Coordinates of C-alpha atoms in Angstrom, one line a residue:
M1397 CA 30.4 -14.7 -33.2
S1398 CA 32.3 -17.8 -34.4
E1399 CA 36.0 -18.5 -34.2
E1400 CA 38.3 -21.5 -34.8
I1401 CA 40.3 -22.8 -31.8
P1402 CA 43.1 -25.4 -31.8
I1403 CA 42.6 -28.8 -30.2
T1404 CA 45.0 -31.8 -29.8
R1405 CA 46.7 -33.5 -32.7
G1406 CA 46.6 -30.4 -34.9
K1407 CA 42.9 -30.5 -35.5
R1408 CA 40.8 -27.3 -35.2
R1409 CA 37.2 -26.9 -34.1
V1410 CA 34.7 -24.1 -34.4
R1411 CA 33.4 -22.4 -31.3
S1412 CA 30.4 -20.0 -31.4
F1413 CA 28.9 -17.8 -28.7
Q1414 CA 25.2 -16.9 -28.9
G1415 CA 24.7 -14.5 -26.0
P1416 CA 25.6 -16.7 -22.9
V1417 CA 25.3 -19.9 -24.8
L1418 CA 28.4 -21.7 -26.1
R1419 CA 28.1 -24.0 -29.2
T1420 CA 30.9 -26.0 -30.8
D1421 CA 31.4 -28.4 -33.7
D1422 CA 28.1 -29.5 -35.3
Q1423 CA 26.1 -27.4 -32.8
V1424 CA 27.2 -24.2 -34.4
P1425 CA 24.4 -22.8 -36.6
G1426 CA 24.9 -21.8 -40.1
T1427 CA 23.4 -18.4 -39.7
T1428 CA 23.5 -15.7 -37.1
T1429 CA 20.7 -14.6 -34.8
D1430 CA 20.4 -11.2 -36.5
Q1431 CA 20.3 -12.9 -39.9
R1432 CA 17.4 -15.1 -38.8
L1433 CA 15.6 -12.2 -37.3
L1434 CA 15.8 -10.1 -40.4
D1435 CA 15.1 -12.9 -42.9
S1436 CA 11.4 -12.5 -43.8
R1437 CA 11.5 -15.7 -45.8
G1438 CA 12.4 -17.9 -42.9
P1439 CA 10.1 -20.3 -41.1
T1440 CA 7.6 -19.1 -38.6
D1441 CA 7.6 -22.0 -36.2
W1442 CA 10.1 -20.1 -34.0
V1443 CA 7.2 -18.3 -32.3
H1444 CA 6.1 -21.6 -30.8
T1445 CA 9.5 -22.7 -29.4
D1446 CA 10.5 -22.7 -25.7
P1447 CA 13.0 -19.8 -25.8
W1448 CA 10.2 -17.6 -27.3
R1449 CA 7.8 -18.8 -24.6
V1450 CA 10.3 -17.5 -22.0
M1451 CA 9.8 -14.0 -23.4
R1452 CA 6.0 -14.4 -23.2
I1453 CA 6.3 -15.5 -19.6
Q1454 CA 8.6 -12.6 -18.8
T1455 CA 6.0 -10.3 -20.4
E1456 CA 3.2 -11.6 -18.2
F1457 CA 5.2 -11.1 -15.1
V1458 CA 6.3 -7.5 -16.1
E1459 CA 2.7 -6.7 -17.1
G1460 CA 1.3 -8.1 -13.8
F1461 CA 3.9 -6.4 -11.6
G1462 CA 3.5 -3.1 -13.4
T1463 CA -0.3 -3.1 -13.2
L1464 CA -0.8 -4.3 -9.7
A1465 CA 2.2 -2.7 -7.9
E1466 CA 0.1 0.2 -6.4
L1467 CA -3.1 -1.7 -5.4
G1468 CA -2.7 -1.1 -1.7
P1469 CA -4.2 -3.6 0.8
A1470 CA -5.9 -6.4 -1.1
I1471 CA -7.7 -9.7 -0.5
S1472 CA -7.9 -12.6 -3.0
V1473 CA -11.3 -14.3 -3.1
F1474 CA -11.6 -17.8 -4.6
G1475 CA -14.5 -20.0 -5.5
S1476 CA -16.3 -21.9 -8.2
A1477 CA -16.9 -20.5 -11.7
R1478 CA -20.0 -22.7 -11.9
T1479 CA -21.9 -21.1 -9.0
A1480 CA -25.3 -19.7 -10.1
P1481 CA -26.5 -16.3 -9.1
D1482 CA -29.4 -17.8 -7.0
H1483 CA -27.0 -19.9 -4.9
W1484 CA -26.4 -18.9 -1.3
S1485 CA -22.6 -18.7 -1.8
Y1486 CA -23.0 -16.2 -4.7
A1487 CA -25.0 -13.9 -2.4
A1488 CA -22.4 -14.3 0.3
A1489 CA -19.6 -13.5 -2.1
V1490 CA -21.4 -10.3 -3.2
E1491 CA -21.7 -9.2 0.4
L1492 CA -18.1 -10.2 1.1
G1493 CA -16.8 -8.1 -1.8
R1494 CA -18.9 -5.2 -0.7
Q1495 CA -17.6 -5.2 2.9
L1496 CA -14.0 -5.7 1.9
A1497 CA -14.2 -2.7 -0.4
Q1498 CA -15.9 -0.6 2.3
S1499 CA -13.0 -1.7 4.6
G1500 CA -10.5 -0.2 2.2
F1501 CA -9.4 -3.5 0.5
T1502 CA -9.0 -4.1 -3.2
V1503 CA -10.8 -7.4 -4.1
I1504 CA -8.9 -9.7 -6.4
T1505 CA -10.5 -12.7 -8.1
G1506 CA -9.8 -14.9 -11.1
G1507 CA -12.1 -12.6 -13.1
G1508 CA -14.5 -15.3 -14.3
P1509 CA -18.1 -16.1 -13.6
G1510 CA -19.7 -17.6 -10.5
I1511 CA -18.1 -16.7 -7.1
M1512 CA -15.5 -14.6 -8.9
E1513 CA -18.2 -12.5 -10.5
A1514 CA -20.0 -12.2 -7.3
A1515 CA -17.1 -10.9 -5.3
N1516 CA -16.2 -8.4 -8.1
K1517 CA -19.8 -7.3 -8.2
G1518 CA -19.9 -6.5 -4.5
A1519 CA -16.6 -4.6 -4.7
A1520 CA -17.5 -2.6 -7.8
E1521 CA -21.0 -1.7 -6.6
A1522 CA -19.4 -0.4 -3.3
G1523 CA -17.1 1.9 -5.3
G1524 CA -14.0 -0.2 -4.6
R1525 CA -11.3 -1.5 -6.8
S1526 CA -12.4 -4.8 -8.4
V1527 CA -9.5 -6.8 -9.9
G1528 CA -9.8 -9.8 -12.2
L1529 CA -6.9 -12.0 -13.1
G1530 CA -8.2 -14.0 -16.0
I1531 CA -6.7 -17.2 -17.5
E1532 CA -6.8 -18.5 -21.1
L1533 CA -9.0 -21.7 -20.9
P1534 CA -10.9 -23.6 -23.6
F1535 CA -14.2 -23.3 -21.6
E1536 CA -13.9 -19.9 -19.9
Q1537 CA -13.5 -16.7 -21.9
G1538 CA -13.1 -13.1 -20.9
L1539 CA -13.5 -11.2 -17.7
N1540 CA -16.8 -10.6 -15.9
D1541 CA -18.6 -7.2 -16.3
Y1542 CA -17.7 -6.1 -12.7
V1543 CA -14.0 -6.1 -13.1
N1544 CA -12.6 -2.5 -13.3
L1545 CA -9.0 -3.6 -13.5
G1546 CA -8.2 -6.8 -15.3
I1547 CA -5.3 -8.8 -16.8
N1548 CA -5.6 -11.9 -18.9
F1549 CA -2.8 -14.5 -18.5
R1550 CA -1.6 -17.4 -20.6
Y1551 CA 0.2 -19.2 -17.8
F1552 CA -1.2 -20.4 -14.5
F1553 CA 2.0 -19.9 -12.6
A1554 CA 2.3 -16.2 -13.5
R1555 CA -1.3 -15.6 -12.6
K1556 CA -0.9 -17.5 -9.2
T1557 CA 2.1 -15.3 -8.4
M1558 CA -0.1 -12.2 -8.7
F1559 CA -2.8 -13.7 -6.4
V1560 CA -0.2 -14.2 -3.6
K1561 CA 2.2 -11.3 -4.1
Y1562 CA -0.5 -8.6 -4.0
A1563 CA -2.9 -10.0 -1.4
Q1564 CA -2.8 -9.8 2.4
G1565 CA -5.2 -12.6 2.9
F1566 CA -7.4 -15.3 1.1
V1567 CA -11.1 -16.0 1.5
V1568 CA -12.0 -19.3 -0.1
L1569 CA -15.6 -20.1 -0.9
P1570 CA -16.9 -23.5 -2.2
G1571 CA -15.2 -24.5 -5.4
G1572 CA -13.6 -27.3 -7.4
F1573 CA -10.1 -28.4 -8.4
G1574 CA -9.0 -24.9 -9.3
T1575 CA -10.1 -23.5 -6.0
F1576 CA -8.4 -26.4 -4.2
D1577 CA -5.2 -25.7 -6.1
E1578 CA -5.2 -22.1 -5.1
L1579 CA -6.0 -22.9 -1.5
F1580 CA -3.2 -25.5 -1.0
E1581 CA -0.8 -23.3 -2.9
A1582 CA -1.4 -20.5 -0.4
L1583 CA -1.2 -22.9 2.6
T1584 CA 2.1 -24.4 1.3
L1585 CA 3.7 -20.9 0.9
V1586 CA 2.6 -19.9 4.4
Q1587 CA 3.7 -23.2 5.9
T1588 CA 7.2 -23.0 4.3
R1589 CA 7.5 -19.3 5.0
K1590 CA 7.9 -18.5 1.4
V1591 CA 5.5 -15.6 2.0
T1592 CA 4.8 -13.5 5.1
S1593 CA 2.0 -15.3 7.0
F1594 CA -1.4 -14.1 6.1
P1595 CA -4.9 -15.4 7.0
V1596 CA -6.7 -18.1 5.0
V1597 CA -10.5 -18.2 5.7
L1598 CA -12.7 -21.0 4.4
F1599 CA -16.2 -19.7 4.0
G1600 CA -19.1 -22.3 4.3
S1601 CA -18.5 -24.7 7.2
H1602 CA -20.8 -27.4 5.8
Y1603 CA -18.7 -27.4 2.6
W1604 CA -15.3 -27.3 4.1
Q1605 CA -15.6 -29.0 7.4
G1606 CA -15.0 -32.5 6.0
L1607 CA -11.7 -31.3 4.5
V1608 CA -10.7 -29.7 7.8
D1609 CA -11.6 -32.9 9.7
W1610 CA -9.6 -35.0 7.3
I1611 CA -6.6 -32.8 7.6
R1612 CA -6.7 -33.0 11.4
D1613 CA -7.7 -36.7 11.7
S1614 CA -5.6 -38.1 8.9
V1615 CA -2.9 -35.8 7.7
L1616 CA -1.9 -34.5 11.1
D1617 CA -2.4 -37.9 12.7
Y1618 CA 0.0 -39.5 10.1
G1619 CA 2.6 -36.9 11.1
C1620 CA 2.6 -35.4 7.6
I1621 CA 2.0 -31.9 9.0
S1622 CA 2.5 -30.3 12.4
E1623 CA -0.2 -28.9 14.8
P1624 CA 0.5 -25.2 13.7
D1625 CA 0.0 -26.2 10.1
A1626 CA -3.5 -27.6 10.9
Q1627 CA -4.4 -24.2 12.3
L1628 CA -3.5 -22.2 9.2
M1629 CA -7.1 -22.2 8.1
Q1630 CA -10.1 -20.6 9.8
V1631 CA -13.6 -21.7 9.0
T1632 CA -16.6 -19.3 9.2
D1633 CA -20.2 -18.9 7.9
D1634 CA -20.3 -15.2 8.8
V1635 CA -19.2 -12.5 6.3
D1636 CA -18.7 -10.0 9.1
E1637 CA -16.2 -12.4 10.8
A1638 CA -14.3 -13.1 7.5
V1639 CA -13.9 -9.4 7.0
A1640 CA -12.9 -8.8 10.6
I1641 CA -10.2 -11.4 10.3
M1642 CA -8.8 -9.7 7.2
R1643 CA -8.9 -6.3 8.9
A1644 CA -7.2 -7.6 12.0
S1645 CA -4.3 -8.9 9.9
R1646 CA -4.0 -5.5 8.3
D1647 CA -4.3 -3.5 11.5
P1648 CA -2.7 -5.5 14.2
R1649 CA -2.9 -4.0 17.7

């Protein structure tokens, strides 16, 4: 709604409210929101503007929360999409998914190939709930065949929220930049107490030990983190141990 309001020296200016937004003078649009909505002859570039993106982002959060709210205890499993089925870590991820499902956990992955597919496969074949949170990427399309509950996201930050919000722990197998991003996101949230502390297990000591040593010998030594921060990760090569750590966090004595 627009109205004229008086200003000094007898001049008048136009003030227009668009929802919570105030516009005056040359910022007042020549048409109303309803008019632009109902005008089928108008331009279509509005579907690509930032305010419309906010609605898409909101939709992703609502869809994610609504779909995952009743998962129950869940573990997020991360690792490379490039891992071949004949690699040792693929077999380990299958067994990990199977044991997690048999322990009553939902298994959450990024829904793609490689390690993600393997963990979903183990969970699905054990009769468990196998969740895939996919992401729109130019080189990765669709969810793997072992996902029995899946959501595809446009935005990484919406997807990452779901990984953390609905998981009680993370198991991280060998992976690349995306895996590192998810790992350090989780560690940061635990360190800063933005989330309730939960276990982070690095699976594959010969892959992760160099990173763990660097964190202790350089990052901790420089004073960039504290001693408790350096202990937020646990390293193992044993699927049984990884699952036991997750069960202990769910069922503390």
